[in-house]
mmCIF file of C-alpha atoms and ligand atoms in Angstrom:
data_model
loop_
_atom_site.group_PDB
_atom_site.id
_atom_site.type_symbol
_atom_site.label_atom_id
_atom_site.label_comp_id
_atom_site.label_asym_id
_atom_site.label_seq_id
_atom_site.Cartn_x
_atom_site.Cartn_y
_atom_site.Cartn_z
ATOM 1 C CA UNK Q 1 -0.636 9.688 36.284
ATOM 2 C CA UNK Q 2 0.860 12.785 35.191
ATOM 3 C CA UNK Q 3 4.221 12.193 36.942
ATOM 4 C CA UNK Q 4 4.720 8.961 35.326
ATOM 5 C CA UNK Q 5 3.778 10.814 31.654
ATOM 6 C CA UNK Q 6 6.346 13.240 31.866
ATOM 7 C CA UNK Q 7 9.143 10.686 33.262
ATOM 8 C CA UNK Q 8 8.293 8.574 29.806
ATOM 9 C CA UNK Q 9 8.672 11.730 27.679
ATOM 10 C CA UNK Q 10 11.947 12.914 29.469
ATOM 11 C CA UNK Q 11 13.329 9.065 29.237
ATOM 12 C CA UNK Q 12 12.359 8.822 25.615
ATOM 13 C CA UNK Q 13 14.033 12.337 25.404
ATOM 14 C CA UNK Q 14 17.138 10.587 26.005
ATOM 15 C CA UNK Q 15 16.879 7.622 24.000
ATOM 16 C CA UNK Q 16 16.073 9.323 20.109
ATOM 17 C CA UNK Q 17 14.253 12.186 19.124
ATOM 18 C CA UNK Q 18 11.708 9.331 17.036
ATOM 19 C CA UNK Q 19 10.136 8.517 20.638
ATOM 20 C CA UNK Q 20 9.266 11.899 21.188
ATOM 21 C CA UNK Q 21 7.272 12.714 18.674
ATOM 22 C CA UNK Q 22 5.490 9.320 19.057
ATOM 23 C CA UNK Q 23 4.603 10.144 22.737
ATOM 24 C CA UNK Q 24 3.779 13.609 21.578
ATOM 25 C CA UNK Q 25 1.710 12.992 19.174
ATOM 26 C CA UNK Q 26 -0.219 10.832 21.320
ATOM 27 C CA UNK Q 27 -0.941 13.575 23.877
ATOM 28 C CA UNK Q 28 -1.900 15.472 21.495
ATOM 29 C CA UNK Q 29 -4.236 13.364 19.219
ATOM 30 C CA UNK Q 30 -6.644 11.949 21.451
ATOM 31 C CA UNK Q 31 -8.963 11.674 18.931
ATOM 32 C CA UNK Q 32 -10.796 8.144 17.982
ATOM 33 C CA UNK Q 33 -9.214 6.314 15.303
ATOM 34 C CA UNK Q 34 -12.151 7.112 12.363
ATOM 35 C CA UNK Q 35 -10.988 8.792 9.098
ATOM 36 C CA UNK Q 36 -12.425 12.323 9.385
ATOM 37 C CA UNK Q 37 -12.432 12.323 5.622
ATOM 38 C CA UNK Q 38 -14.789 9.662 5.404
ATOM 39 C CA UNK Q 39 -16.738 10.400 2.304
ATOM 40 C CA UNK Q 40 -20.618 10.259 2.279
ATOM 41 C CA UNK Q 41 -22.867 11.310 -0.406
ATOM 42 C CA UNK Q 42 -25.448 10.324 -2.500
ATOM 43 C CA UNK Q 43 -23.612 7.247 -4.270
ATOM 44 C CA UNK Q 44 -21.117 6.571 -1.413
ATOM 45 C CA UNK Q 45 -22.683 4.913 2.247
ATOM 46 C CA UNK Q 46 -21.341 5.522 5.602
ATOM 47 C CA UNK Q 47 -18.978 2.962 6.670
ATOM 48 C CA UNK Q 48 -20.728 -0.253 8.695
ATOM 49 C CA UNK Q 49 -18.722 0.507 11.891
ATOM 50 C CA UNK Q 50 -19.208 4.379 11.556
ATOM 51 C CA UNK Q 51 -21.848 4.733 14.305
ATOM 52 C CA UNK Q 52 -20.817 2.726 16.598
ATOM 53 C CA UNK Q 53 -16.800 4.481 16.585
ATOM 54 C CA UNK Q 54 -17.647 8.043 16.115
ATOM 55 C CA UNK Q 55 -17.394 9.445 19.716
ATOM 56 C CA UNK Q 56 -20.235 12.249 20.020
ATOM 57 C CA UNK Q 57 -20.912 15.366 22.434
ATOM 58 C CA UNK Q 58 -23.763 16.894 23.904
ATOM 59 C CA UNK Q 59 -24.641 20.009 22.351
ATOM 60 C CA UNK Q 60 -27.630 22.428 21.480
ATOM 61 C CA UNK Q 61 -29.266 24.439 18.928
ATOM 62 C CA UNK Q 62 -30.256 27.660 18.253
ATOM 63 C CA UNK Q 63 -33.764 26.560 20.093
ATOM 64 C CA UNK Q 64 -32.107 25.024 22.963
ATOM 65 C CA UNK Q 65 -32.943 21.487 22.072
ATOM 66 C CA UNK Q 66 -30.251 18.398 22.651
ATOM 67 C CA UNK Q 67 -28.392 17.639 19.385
ATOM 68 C CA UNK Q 68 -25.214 15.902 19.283
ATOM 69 C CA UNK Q 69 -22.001 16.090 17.404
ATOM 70 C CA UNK Q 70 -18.459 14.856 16.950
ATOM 71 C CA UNK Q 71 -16.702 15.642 19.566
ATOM 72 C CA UNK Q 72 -13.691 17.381 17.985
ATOM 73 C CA UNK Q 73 -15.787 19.160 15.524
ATOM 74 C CA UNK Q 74 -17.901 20.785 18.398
ATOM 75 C CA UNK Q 75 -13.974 21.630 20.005
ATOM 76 C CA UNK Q 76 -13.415 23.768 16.882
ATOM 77 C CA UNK Q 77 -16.939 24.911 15.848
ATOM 78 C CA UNK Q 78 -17.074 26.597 19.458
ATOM 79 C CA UNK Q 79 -13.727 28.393 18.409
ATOM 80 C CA UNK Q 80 -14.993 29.388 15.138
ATOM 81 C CA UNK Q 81 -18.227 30.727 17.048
ATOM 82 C CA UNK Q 82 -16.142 33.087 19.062
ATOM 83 C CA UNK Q 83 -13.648 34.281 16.475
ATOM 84 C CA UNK Q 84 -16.698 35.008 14.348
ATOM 85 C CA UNK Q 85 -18.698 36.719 17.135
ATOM 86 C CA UNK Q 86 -15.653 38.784 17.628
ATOM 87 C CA UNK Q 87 -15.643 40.133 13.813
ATOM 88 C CA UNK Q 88 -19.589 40.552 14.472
ATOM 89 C CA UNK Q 89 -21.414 37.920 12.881
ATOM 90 C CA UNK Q 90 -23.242 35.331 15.023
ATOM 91 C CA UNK Q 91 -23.962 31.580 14.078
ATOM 92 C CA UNK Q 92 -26.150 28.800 15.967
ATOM 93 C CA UNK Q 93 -26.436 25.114 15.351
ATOM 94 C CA UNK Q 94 -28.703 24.072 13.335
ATOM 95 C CA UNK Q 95 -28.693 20.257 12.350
ATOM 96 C CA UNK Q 96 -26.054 18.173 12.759
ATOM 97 C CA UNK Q 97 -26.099 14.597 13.792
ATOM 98 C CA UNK Q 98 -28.927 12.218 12.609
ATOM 99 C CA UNK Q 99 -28.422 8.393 13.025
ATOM 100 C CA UNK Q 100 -29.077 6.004 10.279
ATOM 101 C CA UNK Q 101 -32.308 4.594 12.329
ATOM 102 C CA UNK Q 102 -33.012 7.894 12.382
ATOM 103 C CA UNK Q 103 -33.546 8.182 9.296
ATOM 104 C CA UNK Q 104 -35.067 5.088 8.521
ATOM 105 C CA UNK Q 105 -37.966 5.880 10.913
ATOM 106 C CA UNK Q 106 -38.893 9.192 9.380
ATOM 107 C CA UNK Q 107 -38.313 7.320 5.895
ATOM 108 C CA UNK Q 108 -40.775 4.461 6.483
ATOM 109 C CA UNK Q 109 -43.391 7.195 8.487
ATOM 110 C CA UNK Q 110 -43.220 9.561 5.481
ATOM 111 C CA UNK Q 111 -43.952 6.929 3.349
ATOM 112 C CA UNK Q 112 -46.815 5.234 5.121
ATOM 113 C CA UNK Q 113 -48.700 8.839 5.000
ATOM 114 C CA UNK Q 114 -51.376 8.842 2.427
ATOM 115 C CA UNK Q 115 -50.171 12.300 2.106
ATOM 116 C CA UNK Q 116 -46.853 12.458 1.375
ATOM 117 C CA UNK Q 117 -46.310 8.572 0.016
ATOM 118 C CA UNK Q 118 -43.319 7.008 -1.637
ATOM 119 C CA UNK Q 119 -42.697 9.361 -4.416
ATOM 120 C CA UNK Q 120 -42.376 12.907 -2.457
ATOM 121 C CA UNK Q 121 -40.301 10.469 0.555
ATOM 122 C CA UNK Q 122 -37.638 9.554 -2.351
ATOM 123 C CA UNK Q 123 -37.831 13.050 -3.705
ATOM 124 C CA UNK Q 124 -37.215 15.362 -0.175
ATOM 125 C CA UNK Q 125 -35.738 12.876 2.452
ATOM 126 C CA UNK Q 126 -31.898 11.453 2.179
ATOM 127 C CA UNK Q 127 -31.641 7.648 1.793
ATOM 128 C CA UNK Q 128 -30.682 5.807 5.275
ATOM 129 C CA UNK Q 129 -26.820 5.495 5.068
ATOM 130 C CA UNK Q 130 -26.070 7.886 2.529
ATOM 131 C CA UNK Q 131 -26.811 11.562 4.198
ATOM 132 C CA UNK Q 132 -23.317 13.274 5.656
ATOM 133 C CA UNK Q 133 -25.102 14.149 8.869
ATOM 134 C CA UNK Q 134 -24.886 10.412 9.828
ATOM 135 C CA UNK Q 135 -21.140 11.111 10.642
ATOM 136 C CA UNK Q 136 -21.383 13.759 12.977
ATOM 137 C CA UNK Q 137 -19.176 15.649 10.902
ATOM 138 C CA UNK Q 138 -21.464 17.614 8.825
ATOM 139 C CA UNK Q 139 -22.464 20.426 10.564
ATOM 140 C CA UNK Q 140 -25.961 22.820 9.233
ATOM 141 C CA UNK Q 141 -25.382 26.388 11.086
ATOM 142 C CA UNK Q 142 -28.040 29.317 11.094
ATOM 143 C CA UNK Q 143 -27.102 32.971 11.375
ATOM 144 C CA UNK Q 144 -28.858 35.702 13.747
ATOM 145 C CA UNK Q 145 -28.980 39.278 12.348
ATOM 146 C CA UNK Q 146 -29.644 42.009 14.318
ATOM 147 C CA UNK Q 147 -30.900 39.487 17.007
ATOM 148 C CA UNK Q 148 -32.971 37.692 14.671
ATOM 149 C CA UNK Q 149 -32.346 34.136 13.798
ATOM 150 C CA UNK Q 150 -32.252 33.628 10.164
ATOM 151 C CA UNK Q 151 -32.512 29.595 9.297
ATOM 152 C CA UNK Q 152 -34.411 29.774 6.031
ATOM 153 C CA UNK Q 153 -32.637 28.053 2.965
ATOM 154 C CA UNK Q 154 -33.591 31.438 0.692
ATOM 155 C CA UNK Q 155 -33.486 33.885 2.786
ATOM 156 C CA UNK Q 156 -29.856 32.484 3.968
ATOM 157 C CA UNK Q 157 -28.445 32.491 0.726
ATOM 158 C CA UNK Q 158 -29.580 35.718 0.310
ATOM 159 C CA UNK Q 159 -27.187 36.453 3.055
ATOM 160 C CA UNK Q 160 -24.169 36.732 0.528
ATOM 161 C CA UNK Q 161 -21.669 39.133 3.096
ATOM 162 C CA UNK Q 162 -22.319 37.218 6.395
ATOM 163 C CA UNK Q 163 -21.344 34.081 4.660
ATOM 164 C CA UNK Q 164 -18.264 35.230 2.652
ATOM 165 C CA UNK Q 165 -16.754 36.261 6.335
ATOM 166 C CA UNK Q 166 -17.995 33.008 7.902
ATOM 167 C CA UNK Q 167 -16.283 30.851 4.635
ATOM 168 C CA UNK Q 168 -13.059 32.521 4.778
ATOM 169 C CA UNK Q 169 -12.580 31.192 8.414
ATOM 170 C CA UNK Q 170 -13.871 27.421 8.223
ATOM 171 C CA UNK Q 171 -9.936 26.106 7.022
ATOM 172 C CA UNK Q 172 -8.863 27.869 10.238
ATOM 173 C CA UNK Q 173 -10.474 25.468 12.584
ATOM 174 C CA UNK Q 174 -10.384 22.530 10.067
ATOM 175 C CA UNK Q 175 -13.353 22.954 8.231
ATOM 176 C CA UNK Q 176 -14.826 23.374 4.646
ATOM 177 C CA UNK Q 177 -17.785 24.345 2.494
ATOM 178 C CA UNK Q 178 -19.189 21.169 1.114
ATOM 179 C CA UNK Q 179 -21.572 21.753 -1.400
ATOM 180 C CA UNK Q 180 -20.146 24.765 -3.490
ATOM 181 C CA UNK Q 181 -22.028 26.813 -5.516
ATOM 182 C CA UNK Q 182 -22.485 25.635 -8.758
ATOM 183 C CA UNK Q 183 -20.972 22.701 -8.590
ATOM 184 C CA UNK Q 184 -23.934 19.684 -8.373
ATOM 185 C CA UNK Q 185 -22.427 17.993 -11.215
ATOM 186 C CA UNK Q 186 -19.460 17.190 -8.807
ATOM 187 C CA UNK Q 187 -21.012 16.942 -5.308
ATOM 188 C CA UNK Q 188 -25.028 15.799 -6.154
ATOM 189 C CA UNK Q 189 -26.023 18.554 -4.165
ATOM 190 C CA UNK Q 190 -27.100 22.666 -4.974
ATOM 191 C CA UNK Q 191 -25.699 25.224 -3.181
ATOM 192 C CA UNK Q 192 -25.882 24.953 0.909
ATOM 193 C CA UNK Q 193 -23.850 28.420 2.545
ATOM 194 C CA UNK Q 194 -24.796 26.781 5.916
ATOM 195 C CA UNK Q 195 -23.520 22.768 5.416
ATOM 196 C CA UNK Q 196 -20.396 22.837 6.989
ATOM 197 C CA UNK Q 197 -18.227 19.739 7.106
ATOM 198 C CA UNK Q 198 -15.215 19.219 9.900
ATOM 199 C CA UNK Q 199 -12.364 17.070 8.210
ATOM 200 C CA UNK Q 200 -9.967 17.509 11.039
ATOM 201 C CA UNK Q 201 -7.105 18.834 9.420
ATOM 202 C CA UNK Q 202 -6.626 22.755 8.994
ATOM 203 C CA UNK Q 203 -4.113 22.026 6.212
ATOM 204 C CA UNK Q 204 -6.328 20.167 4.294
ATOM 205 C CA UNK Q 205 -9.225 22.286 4.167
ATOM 206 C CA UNK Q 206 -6.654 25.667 3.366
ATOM 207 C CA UNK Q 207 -5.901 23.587 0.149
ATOM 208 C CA UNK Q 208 -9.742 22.927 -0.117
ATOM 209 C CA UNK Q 209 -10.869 26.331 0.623
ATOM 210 C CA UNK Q 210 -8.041 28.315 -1.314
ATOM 211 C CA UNK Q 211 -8.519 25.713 -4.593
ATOM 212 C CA UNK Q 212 -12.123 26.059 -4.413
ATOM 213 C CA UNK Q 213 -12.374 22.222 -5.087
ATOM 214 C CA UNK Q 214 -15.636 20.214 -3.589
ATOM 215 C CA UNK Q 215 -14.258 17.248 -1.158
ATOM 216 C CA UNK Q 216 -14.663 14.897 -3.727
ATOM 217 C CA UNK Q 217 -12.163 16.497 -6.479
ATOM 218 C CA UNK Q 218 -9.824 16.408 -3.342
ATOM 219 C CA UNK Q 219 -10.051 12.870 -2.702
ATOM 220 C CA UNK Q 220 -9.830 12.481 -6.720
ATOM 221 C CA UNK Q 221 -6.588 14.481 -6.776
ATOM 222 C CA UNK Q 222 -4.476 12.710 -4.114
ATOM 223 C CA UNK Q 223 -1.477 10.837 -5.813
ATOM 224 C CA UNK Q 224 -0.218 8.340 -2.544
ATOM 225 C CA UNK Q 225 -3.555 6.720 -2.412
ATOM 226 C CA UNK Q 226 -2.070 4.783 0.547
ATOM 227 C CA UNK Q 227 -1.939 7.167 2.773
ATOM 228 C CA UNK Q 228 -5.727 7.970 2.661
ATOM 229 C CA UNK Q 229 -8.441 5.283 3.023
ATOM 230 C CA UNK Q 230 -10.990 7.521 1.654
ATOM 231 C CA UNK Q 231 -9.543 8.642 -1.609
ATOM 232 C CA UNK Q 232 -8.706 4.743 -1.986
ATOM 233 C CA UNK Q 233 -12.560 3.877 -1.515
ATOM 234 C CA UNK Q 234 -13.255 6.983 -3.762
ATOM 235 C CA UNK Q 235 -11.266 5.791 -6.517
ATOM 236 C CA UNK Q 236 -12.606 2.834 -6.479
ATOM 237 C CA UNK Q 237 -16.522 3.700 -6.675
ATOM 238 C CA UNK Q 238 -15.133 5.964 -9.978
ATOM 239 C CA UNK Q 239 -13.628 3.180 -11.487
ATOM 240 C CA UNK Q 240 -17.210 1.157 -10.615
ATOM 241 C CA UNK Q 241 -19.319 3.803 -12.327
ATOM 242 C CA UNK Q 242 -16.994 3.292 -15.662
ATOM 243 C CA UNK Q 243 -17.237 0.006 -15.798
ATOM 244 C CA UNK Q 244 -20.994 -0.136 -14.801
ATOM 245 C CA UNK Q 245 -21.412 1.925 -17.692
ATOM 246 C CA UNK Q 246 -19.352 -0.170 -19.656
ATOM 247 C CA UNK Q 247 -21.502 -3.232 -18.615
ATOM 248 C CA UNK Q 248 -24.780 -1.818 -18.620
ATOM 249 C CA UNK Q 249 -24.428 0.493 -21.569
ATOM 250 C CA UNK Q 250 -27.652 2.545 -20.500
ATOM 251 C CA UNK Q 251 -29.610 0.654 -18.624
ATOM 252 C CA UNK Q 252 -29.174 2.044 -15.435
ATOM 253 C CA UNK Q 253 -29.467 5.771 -13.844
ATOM 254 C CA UNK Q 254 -26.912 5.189 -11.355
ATOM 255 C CA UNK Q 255 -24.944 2.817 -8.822
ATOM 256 C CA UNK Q 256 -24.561 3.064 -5.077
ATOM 257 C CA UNK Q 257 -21.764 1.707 -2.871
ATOM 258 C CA UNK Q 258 -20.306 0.585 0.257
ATOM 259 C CA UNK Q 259 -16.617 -0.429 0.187
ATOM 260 C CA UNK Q 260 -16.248 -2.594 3.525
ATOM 261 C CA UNK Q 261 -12.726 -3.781 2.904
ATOM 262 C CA UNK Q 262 -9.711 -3.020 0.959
ATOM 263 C CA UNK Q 263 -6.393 -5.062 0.795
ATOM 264 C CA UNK Q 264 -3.051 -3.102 -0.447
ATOM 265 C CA UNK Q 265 -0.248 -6.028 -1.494
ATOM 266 C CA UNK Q 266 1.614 -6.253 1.800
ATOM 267 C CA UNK Q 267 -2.046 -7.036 3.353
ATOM 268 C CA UNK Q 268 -3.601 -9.773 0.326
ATOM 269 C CA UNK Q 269 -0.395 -11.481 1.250
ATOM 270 C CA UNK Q 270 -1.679 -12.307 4.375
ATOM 271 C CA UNK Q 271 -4.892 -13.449 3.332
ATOM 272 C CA UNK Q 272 -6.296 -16.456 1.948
ATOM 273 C CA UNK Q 273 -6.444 -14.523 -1.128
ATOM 274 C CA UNK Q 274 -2.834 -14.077 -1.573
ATOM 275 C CA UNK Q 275 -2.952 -16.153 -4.895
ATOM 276 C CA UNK Q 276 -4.538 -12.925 -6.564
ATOM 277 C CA UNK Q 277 -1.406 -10.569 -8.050
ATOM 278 C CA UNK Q 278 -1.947 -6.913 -7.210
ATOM 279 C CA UNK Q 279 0.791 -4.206 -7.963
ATOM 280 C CA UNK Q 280 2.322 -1.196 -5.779
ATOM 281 C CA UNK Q 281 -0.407 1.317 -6.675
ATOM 282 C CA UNK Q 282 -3.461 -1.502 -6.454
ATOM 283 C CA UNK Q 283 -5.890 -2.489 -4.350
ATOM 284 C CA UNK Q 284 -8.443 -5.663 -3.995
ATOM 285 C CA UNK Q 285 -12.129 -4.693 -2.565
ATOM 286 C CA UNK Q 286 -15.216 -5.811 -1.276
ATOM 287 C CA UNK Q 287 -18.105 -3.991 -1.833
ATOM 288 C CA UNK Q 288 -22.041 -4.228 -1.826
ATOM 289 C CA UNK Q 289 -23.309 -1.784 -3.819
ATOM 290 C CA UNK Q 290 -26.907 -1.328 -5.426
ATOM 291 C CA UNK Q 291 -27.754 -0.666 -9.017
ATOM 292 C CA UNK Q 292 -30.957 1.564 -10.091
ATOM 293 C CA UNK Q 293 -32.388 0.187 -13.269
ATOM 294 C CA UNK Q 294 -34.094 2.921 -15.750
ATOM 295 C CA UNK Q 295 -37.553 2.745 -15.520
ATOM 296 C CA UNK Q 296 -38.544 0.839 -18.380
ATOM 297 C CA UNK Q 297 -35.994 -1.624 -18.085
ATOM 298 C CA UNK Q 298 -36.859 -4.994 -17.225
ATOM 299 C CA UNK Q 299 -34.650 -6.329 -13.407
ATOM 300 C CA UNK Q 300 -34.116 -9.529 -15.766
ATOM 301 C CA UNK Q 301 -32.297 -7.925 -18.380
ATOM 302 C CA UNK Q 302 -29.961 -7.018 -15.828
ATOM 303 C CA UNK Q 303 -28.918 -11.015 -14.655
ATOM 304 C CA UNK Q 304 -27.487 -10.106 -10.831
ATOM 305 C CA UNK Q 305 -28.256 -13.358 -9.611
ATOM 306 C CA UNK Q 306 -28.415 -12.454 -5.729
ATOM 307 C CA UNK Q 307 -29.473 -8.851 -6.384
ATOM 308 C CA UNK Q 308 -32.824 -8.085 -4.800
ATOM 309 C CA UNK Q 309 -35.575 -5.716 -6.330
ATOM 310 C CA UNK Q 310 -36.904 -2.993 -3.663
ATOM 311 C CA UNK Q 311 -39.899 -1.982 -5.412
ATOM 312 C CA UNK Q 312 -40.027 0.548 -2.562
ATOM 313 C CA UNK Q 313 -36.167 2.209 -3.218
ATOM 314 C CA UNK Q 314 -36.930 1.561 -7.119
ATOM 315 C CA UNK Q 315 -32.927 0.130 -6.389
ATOM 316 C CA UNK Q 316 -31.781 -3.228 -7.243
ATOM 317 C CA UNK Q 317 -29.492 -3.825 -3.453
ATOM 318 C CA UNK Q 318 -27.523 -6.160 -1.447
ATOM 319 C CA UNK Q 319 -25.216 -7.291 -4.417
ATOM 320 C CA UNK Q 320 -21.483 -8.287 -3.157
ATOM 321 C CA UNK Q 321 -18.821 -8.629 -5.085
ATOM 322 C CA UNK Q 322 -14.890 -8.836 -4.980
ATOM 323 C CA UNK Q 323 -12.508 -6.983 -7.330
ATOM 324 C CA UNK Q 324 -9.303 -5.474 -8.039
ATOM 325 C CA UNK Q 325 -8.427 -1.792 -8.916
ATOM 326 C CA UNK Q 326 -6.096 -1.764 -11.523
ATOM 327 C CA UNK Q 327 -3.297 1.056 -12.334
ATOM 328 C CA UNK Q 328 -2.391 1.864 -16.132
ATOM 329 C CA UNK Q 329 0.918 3.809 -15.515
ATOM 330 C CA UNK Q 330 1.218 5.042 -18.783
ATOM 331 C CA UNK Q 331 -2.259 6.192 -18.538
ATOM 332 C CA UNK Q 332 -1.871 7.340 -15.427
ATOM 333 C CA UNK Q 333 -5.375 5.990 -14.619
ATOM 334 C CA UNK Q 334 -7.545 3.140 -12.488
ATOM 335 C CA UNK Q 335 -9.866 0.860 -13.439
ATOM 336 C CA UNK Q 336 -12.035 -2.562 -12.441
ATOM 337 C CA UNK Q 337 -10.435 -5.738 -13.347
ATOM 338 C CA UNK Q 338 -11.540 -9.138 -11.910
ATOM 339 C CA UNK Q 339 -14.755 -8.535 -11.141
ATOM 340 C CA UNK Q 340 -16.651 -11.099 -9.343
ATOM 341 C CA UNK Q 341 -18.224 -13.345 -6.645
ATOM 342 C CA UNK Q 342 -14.731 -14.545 -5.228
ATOM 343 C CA UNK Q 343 -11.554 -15.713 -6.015
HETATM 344 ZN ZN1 ZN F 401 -26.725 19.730 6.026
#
């Protein structure tokens, strides 16, 4: 096998210098073909075909129990490990992958106990679908102190020094602090010195790091939308929000979505759909997203015809539409146009 690998890369050699880095890059990116900047958070799910793509290893935790993770983010967290251990400070897996079902289980279990119930289950456990640890990719480290493991939330933050040195080497290995300090209004969650989240690309998360920006005001910032399928889907669930608001006026607390498919021109032309006009910088969607009504608004008042109440979620789910996002050049903005049950 190996013979035959480097015959193809000397042939191609000869032939143009365009084959080469083909081949090369091949060799070298033997990763699965996921986005590793999927985005997951509180209003944004985890792709349908996430779980059963992402390729995981075998690892454990700081109490030598089986976890796993993505396998190219346990590549580089084992590299950041060691640099780090050189420079003296010591980290340990904490948590890092949890599966949807999962979470579901511990979900319904929590809320069938008398004594927890539904309200302290919505209040302290993620949603199924909508936690980061579903991808693999979010990664909850501890720190050991003068050979002392230190996994508390407080008493971690408290650790301001260790941390600083472990931040300022994430990029390095393609990492990135996810939930910044200070910044809930932008990522839904407080401060977490220990959530880190592998994105794959050590150029990236330098810009990330050295900008100070959450994940999401990256996504947000990136101008050739076409070249990332997560700042596409991002876009779109702003543009949502707006117009939900727009729609609603202030009847609902928030919206939830999952984007399973997004045309650009050159693929709506292939479709059945191709009679709807998109431009260069737009994009047609399906999504099914949920709506949560304020509490003392009647579901009615809402008129979703095949929206279904979960008493349970207090959400309003399983509503699908199609639509197109629009660019305003002169704006230099996007927004919802055609809103609907089809075309
Ligand atoms: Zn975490």
């Amino acid at each position: 096998m190996k013979k035959s690998k480097t015959l193809l890369l000397i042939a191609s050699l000869l032939v143009t210098g365009l084959f080469v880095t083909a081949c090369d890059n091949k060799e070298k990116n033997n990763s699965a073909d996921y986005d590793y900047l999927v985005l997951v958070n509180k209003y944004s799910q985890l792709p349908d075909d996430w779980e059963k793509n992402v390729e995981l290893a075998d690892a454990k935790n700081a109490w030598d129990e089986d976890i796993k993770i993505e396998k190219n983010a346990y590549k580089q967290y084992k590299k950041l490990k060691k640099e780090l251990k050189e420079d003296g400070v010591e980290i340990e897996l904490d948590s890092v992958y949890r599966s949807v079902k999962a979470q579901q289980d511990l979900w319904d279990e929590w809320s069938a106990d008398p004594e927890k119930g539904i309200d302290y289950v919505r209040k302290f456990v993620a949603v199924p679908g909508y936690s980061e640890h579903h991808t693999g990719l979010a990664v909850d480290i501890c720190i050991k102190k003068d050979g002392k493991l230190i996994y508390d939330n407080d008493e971690m933050i408290a650790e301001r020094e260790i941390f600083v040195k472990i931040h300022k080497k994430l990029a390095k290995y393609g990492f990135i602090l996810r939930y910044l300090e200070g910044r809930e209004d932008s990522t839904g969650y407080t401060y977490e010195p220990w959530h880190l989240r592998y994105i794959n690309s050590p150029e990236i998360a330098k810009e990330i790091m050295t900008k100070e920006m959450t994940f999401e005001e990256y996504l947000n910032s990136i101008k050739d939308l076409k070249k990332v399928p997560s700042a596409v889907k991002y876009k779109i669930e702003i543009a949502l929000q707006e117009y939900f608001k727009d729609i609603y006026k202030d009847k609902i607390n928030n919206s939830r979505f999952n984007i399973t498919k997004v045309y650009t021109e050159k693929e709506l032309k292939n479709d059945t759909m191709k009679s709807l006009k998109i431009g260069k910088n737009e994009f047609a969607f399906e999504v099914t997203y949920q709506i949560q009504p304020k509490e003392e608004i009647d579901t009615k008042e809402l008129t979703i015809p095949d929206g279904e109440y979960d008493e349970d979620l207090g959400w309003v789910k399983d509503i699908h539409r199609v639509g197109v996002l629009r660019y305003n050049e002169k704006k230099d903005s996007y927004s919802i146009d055609e809103f609907g049950t089809g075309w």
